[in-house]
Amino acid sequence: MTDTTNFPSRQAYLTFLESLLREAAEIALSFPRGLSARIKDADPNQVVTNADLAIGTRLKSRIHERFPHDSEIDEEWGIVRGTSAITWVIDPIDGTSNFAAGSPLFGVMVGVLENGMPVAGGVSLPAFSETYVAEVGHGAYVNGNKLELKAGGDMTEQLVAYGIDFHPSETAHDYRTMENIAFRCRGIRMSNSIFDCMMVAKGVYAASMHRRNRIWDCVAPHVIIQEAGGTFSTMEGDVPDYQNPLTKTKQVYSMLACNSDFHRAVTDITRA
């Protein structure tokens, strides 16, 4: 990282991420179940609640207080342009529709880019009291326990998560792809949230994929999956491009988080 004064060690860096995520989890759990949600004007598949706004406000404030020269991207509040090489990428609640309905399958994500490259990430699953953190070259952890994906074995014995948001130009393609994958695995699961990616990091699912994501959906899990020993790519198998991240807030990314042993098998299907 460029700010060696503020981040004197890897442990201090991960400790800061963990503190952000713990605070975000407390805010999320303080809101009542069945929270009212507003549909976003730009995308009828997306909703926002007061909890999203409260968490985003708090995370942005904490980051800016500690690192005033860094840039920030928040799904709800937009961009803060800084002067350093670091960009913090925040999704206050991923799976807001789940959260608003009272489902536990939602999470908070904070990712860090340095010169457009993912270098650290953290995810909180508040309802499960789980906090995931990772830094490039130093491994991934959940509640202090190291995540290490094991050999995948037989694809037919694996669970795969596939998330879908309705979009006229792509939904039929999603159905075909999901059907082809379903014939080659034990079953399809779907929370349509960061919960699915973290199940890949823990080795519960072989893969998780979604065709329509934004940069705040990708950076944090990218580092966690990679440092756990998996592969994070587009659904076609390419490395996601986060260069000049402040210009990427409207870019749509497909996403595949995968046990590396199955990456080729899954991308052969998605490319077809």
mmCIF file of C-alpha atoms in Angstrom:
data_model
loop_
_atom_site.group_PDB
_atom_site.id
_atom_site.type_symbol
_atom_site.label_atom_id
_atom_site.label_comp_id
_atom_site.label_asym_id
_atom_site.label_seq_id
_atom_site.Cartn_x
_atom_site.Cartn_y
_atom_site.Cartn_z
ATOM 1 C CA MET A 1 0.000 0.000 0.000
ATOM 2 C CA THR A 2 1.190 3.558 -0.600
ATOM 3 C CA ASP A 3 0.239 4.870 2.838
ATOM 4 C CA THR A 4 2.758 3.031 4.994
ATOM 5 C CA THR A 5 2.257 5.434 7.886
ATOM 6 C CA ASN A 6 -1.426 4.603 8.275
ATOM 7 C CA PHE A 7 -0.952 0.929 7.464
ATOM 8 C CA PRO A 8 2.270 -0.003 9.316
ATOM 9 C CA SER A 9 1.604 -3.723 9.039
ATOM 10 C CA ARG A 10 -0.651 -6.276 7.380
ATOM 11 C CA GLN A 11 -2.345 -6.968 10.704
ATOM 12 C CA ALA A 12 -3.196 -3.281 11.181
ATOM 13 C CA TYR A 13 -4.675 -3.211 7.689
ATOM 14 C CA LEU A 14 -6.874 -6.256 8.255
ATOM 15 C CA THR A 15 -7.834 -4.987 11.707
ATOM 16 C CA PHE A 16 -9.153 -1.761 10.166
ATOM 17 C CA LEU A 17 -11.199 -3.680 7.600
ATOM 18 C CA GLU A 18 -12.584 -5.924 10.329
ATOM 19 C CA SER A 19 -13.548 -2.935 12.454
ATOM 20 C CA LEU A 20 -15.408 -1.367 9.523
ATOM 21 C CA LEU A 21 -17.304 -4.574 8.845
ATOM 22 C CA ARG A 22 -18.187 -5.199 12.494
ATOM 23 C CA GLU A 23 -19.604 -1.702 12.783
ATOM 24 C CA ALA A 24 -21.567 -2.127 9.545
ATOM 25 C CA ALA A 25 -22.972 -5.434 10.813
ATOM 26 C CA GLU A 26 -24.150 -3.800 14.035
ATOM 27 C CA ILE A 27 -25.930 -1.078 12.073
ATOM 28 C CA ALA A 28 -27.577 -3.611 9.756
ATOM 29 C CA LEU A 29 -28.836 -5.743 12.631
ATOM 30 C CA SER A 30 -30.210 -2.683 14.443
ATOM 31 C CA PHE A 31 -32.838 -2.187 11.735
ATOM 32 C CA PRO A 32 -36.141 -4.089 12.024
ATOM 33 C CA ARG A 33 -37.114 -7.010 9.822
ATOM 34 C CA GLY A 34 -39.483 -6.209 6.977
ATOM 35 C CA LEU A 35 -37.874 -2.831 6.308
ATOM 36 C CA SER A 36 -39.507 -0.768 3.556
ATOM 37 C CA ALA A 37 -37.439 -0.572 0.372
ATOM 38 C CA ARG A 38 -37.491 1.888 -2.531
ATOM 39 C CA ILE A 39 -36.970 0.695 -6.101
ATOM 40 C CA LYS A 40 -34.069 2.483 -7.766
ATOM 41 C CA ASP A 41 -34.985 4.670 -10.728
ATOM 42 C CA ALA A 42 -32.022 3.429 -12.785
ATOM 43 C CA ASP A 43 -32.690 -0.304 -12.290
ATOM 44 C CA PRO A 44 -36.047 -1.872 -11.313
ATOM 45 C CA ASN A 45 -34.205 -4.991 -10.100
ATOM 46 C CA GLN A 46 -32.427 -2.982 -7.404
ATOM 47 C CA VAL A 47 -33.820 -1.551 -4.174
ATOM 48 C CA VAL A 48 -32.412 0.671 -1.443
ATOM 49 C CA THR A 49 -33.329 0.995 2.233
ATOM 50 C CA ASN A 50 -32.455 3.425 5.010
ATOM 51 C CA ALA A 51 -30.044 0.775 6.306
ATOM 52 C CA ASP A 52 -28.021 0.920 3.043
ATOM 53 C CA LEU A 53 -27.731 4.685 3.385
ATOM 54 C CA ALA A 54 -26.824 4.591 7.081
ATOM 55 C CA ILE A 55 -24.123 1.955 6.583
ATOM 56 C CA GLY A 56 -22.692 3.722 3.545
ATOM 57 C CA THR A 57 -22.549 7.025 5.396
ATOM 58 C CA ARG A 58 -20.729 5.480 8.350
ATOM 59 C CA LEU A 59 -18.198 3.540 6.263
ATOM 60 C CA LYS A 60 -17.410 6.529 4.057
ATOM 61 C CA SER A 61 -16.912 8.701 7.123
ATOM 62 C CA ARG A 62 -14.593 6.202 8.855
ATOM 63 C CA ILE A 63 -12.476 5.692 5.726
ATOM 64 C CA HIS A 64 -12.190 9.402 4.975
ATOM 65 C CA GLU A 65 -11.228 10.161 8.574
ATOM 66 C CA ARG A 66 -8.397 7.603 8.480
ATOM 67 C CA PHE A 67 -7.341 8.026 4.836
ATOM 68 C CA PRO A 68 -8.400 11.518 3.689
ATOM 69 C CA HIS A 69 -6.465 11.335 0.403
ATOM 70 C CA ASP A 70 -8.008 8.073 -0.843
ATOM 71 C CA SER A 71 -10.875 7.831 -3.341
ATOM 72 C CA GLU A 72 -14.145 6.088 -2.501
ATOM 73 C CA ILE A 73 -16.916 4.475 -4.516
ATOM 74 C CA ASP A 74 -20.150 3.744 -2.668
ATOM 75 C CA GLU A 75 -23.073 2.039 -4.423
ATOM 76 C CA GLU A 76 -25.612 4.443 -2.932
ATOM 77 C CA TRP A 77 -23.684 7.683 -2.332
ATOM 78 C CA GLY A 78 -21.463 7.688 -5.418
ATOM 79 C CA ILE A 79 -17.847 8.864 -5.768
ATOM 80 C CA VAL A 80 -15.395 10.724 -3.559
ATOM 81 C CA ARG A 81 -12.366 11.619 -5.662
ATOM 82 C CA GLY A 82 -9.037 11.538 -3.821
ATOM 83 C CA THR A 83 -5.428 12.122 -4.784
ATOM 84 C CA SER A 84 -3.789 8.829 -3.754
ATOM 85 C CA ALA A 85 -3.508 5.556 -5.705
ATOM 86 C CA ILE A 86 -6.059 3.892 -3.386
ATOM 87 C CA THR A 87 -9.781 3.514 -4.060
ATOM 88 C CA TRP A 88 -12.162 2.003 -1.494
ATOM 89 C CA VAL A 89 -15.162 0.274 -3.066
ATOM 90 C CA ILE A 90 -18.210 -0.067 -0.814
ATOM 91 C CA ASP A 91 -21.446 -2.022 -1.089
ATOM 92 C CA PRO A 92 -23.344 -1.159 2.117
ATOM 93 C CA ILE A 93 -25.767 -4.074 1.731
ATOM 94 C CA ASP A 94 -25.507 -6.697 -0.984
ATOM 95 C CA GLY A 95 -28.778 -8.581 -1.201
ATOM 96 C CA THR A 96 -30.911 -5.619 -0.136
ATOM 97 C CA SER A 97 -34.130 -7.288 -1.323
ATOM 98 C CA ASN A 98 -33.292 -10.252 0.923
ATOM 99 C CA PHE A 99 -32.462 -7.962 3.831
ATOM 100 C CA ALA A 100 -35.642 -5.914 3.466
ATOM 101 C CA ALA A 101 -37.747 -9.082 3.390
ATOM 102 C CA GLY A 102 -36.140 -10.396 6.570
ATOM 103 C CA SER A 103 -33.882 -13.004 4.955
ATOM 104 C CA PRO A 104 -30.438 -13.551 6.553
ATOM 105 C CA LEU A 105 -28.820 -13.935 3.108
ATOM 106 C CA PHE A 106 -27.226 -10.509 2.752
ATOM 107 C CA GLY A 107 -23.821 -8.996 3.387
ATOM 108 C CA VAL A 108 -21.641 -5.890 3.526
ATOM 109 C CA MET A 109 -18.602 -5.525 1.240
ATOM 110 C CA VAL A 110 -15.538 -3.287 1.306
ATOM 111 C CA GLY A 111 -12.851 -3.723 -1.339
ATOM 112 C CA VAL A 112 -9.572 -1.870 -1.879
ATOM 113 C CA LEU A 113 -7.937 -1.092 -5.217
ATOM 114 C CA GLU A 114 -4.416 0.230 -5.687
ATOM 115 C CA ASN A 115 -3.821 1.711 -9.148
ATOM 116 C CA GLY A 116 -6.850 -0.256 -10.330
ATOM 117 C CA MET A 117 -5.652 -3.596 -8.949
ATOM 118 C CA PRO A 118 -7.554 -5.405 -6.157
ATOM 119 C CA VAL A 119 -5.303 -5.600 -3.088
ATOM 120 C CA ALA A 120 -7.636 -6.223 -0.137
ATOM 121 C CA GLY A 121 -11.231 -7.022 0.630
ATOM 122 C CA GLY A 122 -13.636 -7.692 3.435
ATOM 123 C CA VAL A 123 -17.146 -9.119 3.670
ATOM 124 C CA SER A 124 -19.502 -9.304 6.630
ATOM 125 C CA LEU A 125 -22.425 -11.728 6.817
ATOM 126 C CA PRO A 126 -24.131 -10.078 9.809
ATOM 127 C CA ALA A 127 -26.858 -12.669 10.365
ATOM 128 C CA PHE A 128 -24.204 -15.408 10.628
ATOM 129 C CA SER A 129 -21.705 -13.386 12.706
ATOM 130 C CA GLU A 130 -19.040 -14.027 10.048
ATOM 131 C CA THR A 131 -16.356 -11.557 8.938
ATOM 132 C CA TYR A 132 -14.121 -12.392 5.962
ATOM 133 C CA VAL A 133 -10.928 -10.449 5.230
ATOM 134 C CA ALA A 134 -8.092 -10.924 2.753
ATOM 135 C CA GLU A 135 -5.016 -9.118 1.476
ATOM 136 C CA VAL A 136 -3.137 -10.079 -1.664
ATOM 137 C CA GLY A 137 -0.258 -12.384 -0.834
ATOM 138 C CA HIS A 138 -1.307 -12.906 2.778
ATOM 139 C CA GLY A 139 -4.285 -15.259 2.628
ATOM 140 C CA ALA A 140 -8.003 -15.054 3.408
ATOM 141 C CA TYR A 141 -9.619 -15.490 6.820
ATOM 142 C CA VAL A 142 -13.081 -15.860 8.319
ATOM 143 C CA ASN A 143 -13.334 -14.886 11.988
ATOM 144 C CA GLY A 144 -9.584 -15.326 12.239
ATOM 145 C CA ASN A 145 -9.509 -18.816 10.704
ATOM 146 C CA LYS A 146 -7.602 -19.250 7.439
ATOM 147 C CA LEU A 147 -9.563 -20.223 4.346
ATOM 148 C CA GLU A 148 -7.866 -22.796 2.112
ATOM 149 C CA LEU A 149 -9.821 -24.431 -0.693
ATOM 150 C CA LYS A 150 -9.126 -28.114 -1.178
ATOM 151 C CA ALA A 151 -9.060 -30.149 -4.393
ATOM 152 C CA GLY A 152 -12.463 -30.068 -6.017
ATOM 153 C CA GLY A 153 -13.074 -33.713 -6.888
ATOM 154 C CA ASP A 154 -15.980 -34.641 -9.152
ATOM 155 C CA MET A 155 -18.140 -31.807 -10.549
ATOM 156 C CA THR A 156 -21.246 -34.006 -10.375
ATOM 157 C CA GLU A 157 -20.945 -34.002 -6.567
ATOM 158 C CA GLN A 158 -20.794 -30.210 -6.235
ATOM 159 C CA LEU A 159 -23.318 -27.433 -5.545
ATOM 160 C CA VAL A 160 -23.239 -24.331 -7.759
ATOM 161 C CA ALA A 161 -24.871 -20.955 -7.085
ATOM 162 C CA TYR A 162 -26.372 -18.991 -9.973
ATOM 163 C CA GLY A 163 -27.926 -15.567 -9.402
ATOM 164 C CA ILE A 164 -30.337 -13.947 -11.851
ATOM 165 C CA ASP A 165 -31.732 -10.422 -12.092
ATOM 166 C CA PHE A 166 -34.318 -10.131 -14.840
ATOM 167 C CA HIS A 167 -32.997 -8.278 -17.880
ATOM 168 C CA PRO A 168 -34.730 -8.612 -21.265
ATOM 169 C CA SER A 169 -31.539 -9.044 -23.294
ATOM 170 C CA GLU A 170 -29.926 -11.664 -21.053
ATOM 171 C CA THR A 171 -32.450 -13.645 -19.015
ATOM 172 C CA ALA A 172 -33.039 -16.338 -21.667
ATOM 173 C CA HIS A 173 -29.245 -16.745 -21.933
ATOM 174 C CA ASP A 174 -29.071 -17.142 -18.155
ATOM 175 C CA TYR A 175 -31.692 -19.873 -18.188
ATOM 176 C CA ARG A 176 -29.849 -21.834 -20.869
ATOM 177 C CA THR A 177 -26.504 -21.503 -19.107
ATOM 178 C CA MET A 178 -27.968 -22.470 -15.735
ATOM 179 C CA GLU A 179 -29.684 -25.498 -17.278
ATOM 180 C CA ASN A 180 -26.416 -26.688 -18.849
ATOM 181 C CA ILE A 181 -24.575 -26.307 -15.538
ATOM 182 C CA ALA A 182 -27.382 -28.035 -13.620
ATOM 183 C CA PHE A 183 -26.928 -31.169 -15.726
ATOM 184 C CA ARG A 184 -23.256 -31.304 -14.695
ATOM 185 C CA CYS A 185 -23.481 -30.695 -10.935
ATOM 186 C CA ARG A 186 -25.448 -31.901 -7.922
ATOM 187 C CA GLY A 187 -27.726 -28.884 -7.777
ATOM 188 C CA ILE A 188 -28.199 -25.142 -8.268
ATOM 189 C CA ARG A 189 -28.522 -22.773 -5.307
ATOM 190 C CA MET A 190 -29.441 -19.082 -5.375
ATOM 191 C CA SER A 191 -29.345 -16.356 -2.738
ATOM 192 C CA ASN A 192 -28.503 -13.680 -5.322
ATOM 193 C CA SER A 193 -26.121 -12.103 -2.808
ATOM 194 C CA ILE A 194 -22.540 -12.159 -1.559
ATOM 195 C CA PHE A 195 -23.517 -15.113 0.660
ATOM 196 C CA ASP A 196 -23.056 -17.382 -2.378
ATOM 197 C CA CYS A 197 -19.494 -16.170 -3.047
ATOM 198 C CA MET A 198 -18.517 -16.706 0.569
ATOM 199 C CA MET A 199 -19.821 -20.268 0.375
ATOM 200 C CA VAL A 200 -17.321 -20.762 -2.459
ATOM 201 C CA ALA A 201 -14.550 -19.315 -0.277
ATOM 202 C CA LYS A 202 -15.452 -21.837 2.456
ATOM 203 C CA GLY A 203 -15.596 -24.744 0.008
ATOM 204 C CA VAL A 204 -19.337 -25.316 0.438
ATOM 205 C CA TYR A 205 -20.139 -24.449 -3.206
ATOM 206 C CA ALA A 206 -17.921 -25.215 -6.187
ATOM 207 C CA ALA A 207 -18.832 -21.975 -7.953
ATOM 208 C CA SER A 208 -21.012 -18.882 -7.819
ATOM 209 C CA MET A 209 -21.902 -16.790 -10.834
ATOM 210 C CA HIS A 210 -24.008 -13.824 -11.839
ATOM 211 C CA ARG A 211 -24.197 -12.064 -15.189
ATOM 212 C CA ARG A 212 -24.992 -8.483 -14.095
ATOM 213 C CA ASN A 213 -22.753 -6.939 -11.447
ATOM 214 C CA ARG A 214 -21.139 -3.591 -10.766
ATOM 215 C CA ILE A 215 -17.663 -2.842 -9.490
ATOM 216 C CA TRP A 216 -18.823 -2.775 -5.847
ATOM 217 C CA ASP A 217 -20.086 -6.358 -6.244
ATOM 218 C CA CYS A 218 -16.703 -7.612 -7.403
ATOM 219 C CA VAL A 219 -13.637 -6.129 -5.713
ATOM 220 C CA ALA A 220 -13.986 -7.511 -2.170
ATOM 221 C CA PRO A 221 -14.895 -11.096 -3.163
ATOM 222 C CA HIS A 222 -12.227 -11.035 -5.886
ATOM 223 C CA VAL A 223 -9.465 -10.811 -3.279
ATOM 224 C CA ILE A 224 -11.103 -13.220 -0.811
ATOM 225 C CA ILE A 225 -11.718 -15.951 -3.401
ATOM 226 C CA GLN A 226 -8.242 -15.559 -4.886
ATOM 227 C CA GLU A 227 -6.489 -15.644 -1.504
ATOM 228 C CA ALA A 228 -8.543 -18.681 -0.421
ATOM 229 C CA GLY A 229 -7.049 -20.525 -3.402
ATOM 230 C CA GLY A 230 -9.902 -20.107 -5.862
ATOM 231 C CA THR A 231 -10.321 -18.247 -9.144
ATOM 232 C CA PHE A 232 -12.305 -15.036 -9.639
ATOM 233 C CA SER A 233 -13.055 -14.051 -13.224
ATOM 234 C CA THR A 234 -15.755 -12.997 -15.619
ATOM 235 C CA MET A 235 -18.130 -15.773 -16.673
ATOM 236 C CA GLU A 236 -16.058 -16.116 -19.846
ATOM 237 C CA GLY A 237 -12.894 -16.677 -17.809
ATOM 238 C CA ASP A 238 -11.265 -13.255 -18.248
ATOM 239 C CA VAL A 239 -9.741 -11.101 -15.503
ATOM 240 C CA PRO A 240 -12.109 -8.224 -14.580
ATOM 241 C CA ASP A 241 -10.823 -4.778 -15.541
ATOM 242 C CA TYR A 242 -10.931 -2.251 -12.682
ATOM 243 C CA GLN A 243 -8.489 0.249 -14.204
ATOM 244 C CA ASN A 244 -9.537 3.890 -13.669
ATOM 245 C CA PRO A 245 -12.184 2.668 -11.221
ATOM 246 C CA LEU A 246 -13.976 5.998 -10.820
ATOM 247 C CA THR A 247 -15.018 5.683 -14.479
ATOM 248 C CA LYS A 248 -16.323 2.117 -14.016
ATOM 249 C CA THR A 249 -19.395 2.711 -11.833
ATOM 250 C CA LYS A 250 -21.818 2.054 -14.707
ATOM 251 C CA GLN A 251 -19.918 -0.857 -16.239
ATOM 252 C CA VAL A 252 -21.649 -4.236 -16.041
ATOM 253 C CA TYR A 253 -19.436 -7.174 -15.057
ATOM 254 C CA SER A 254 -20.268 -10.843 -15.272
ATOM 255 C CA MET A 255 -18.813 -12.681 -12.291
ATOM 256 C CA LEU A 256 -17.577 -16.210 -11.635
ATOM 257 C CA ALA A 257 -16.150 -17.179 -8.237
ATOM 258 C CA CYS A 258 -14.920 -20.733 -8.478
ATOM 259 C CA ASN A 259 -12.862 -23.532 -7.003
ATOM 260 C CA SER A 260 -9.944 -23.478 -9.442
ATOM 261 C CA ASP A 261 -10.349 -27.180 -10.234
ATOM 262 C CA PHE A 262 -13.720 -26.470 -11.856
ATOM 263 C CA HIS A 263 -12.965 -23.155 -13.545
ATOM 264 C CA ARG A 264 -12.249 -24.621 -16.982
ATOM 265 C CA ALA A 265 -15.327 -26.856 -16.894
ATOM 266 C CA VAL A 266 -17.615 -23.967 -15.949
ATOM 267 C CA THR A 267 -16.190 -21.467 -18.441
ATOM 268 C CA ASP A 268 -16.451 -24.022 -21.254
ATOM 269 C CA ILE A 269 -20.187 -24.018 -20.547
ATOM 270 C CA THR A 270 -20.566 -20.254 -20.163
ATOM 271 C CA ARG A 271 -18.609 -19.514 -23.345
ATOM 272 C CA ALA A 272 -20.794 -21.936 -25.269
#
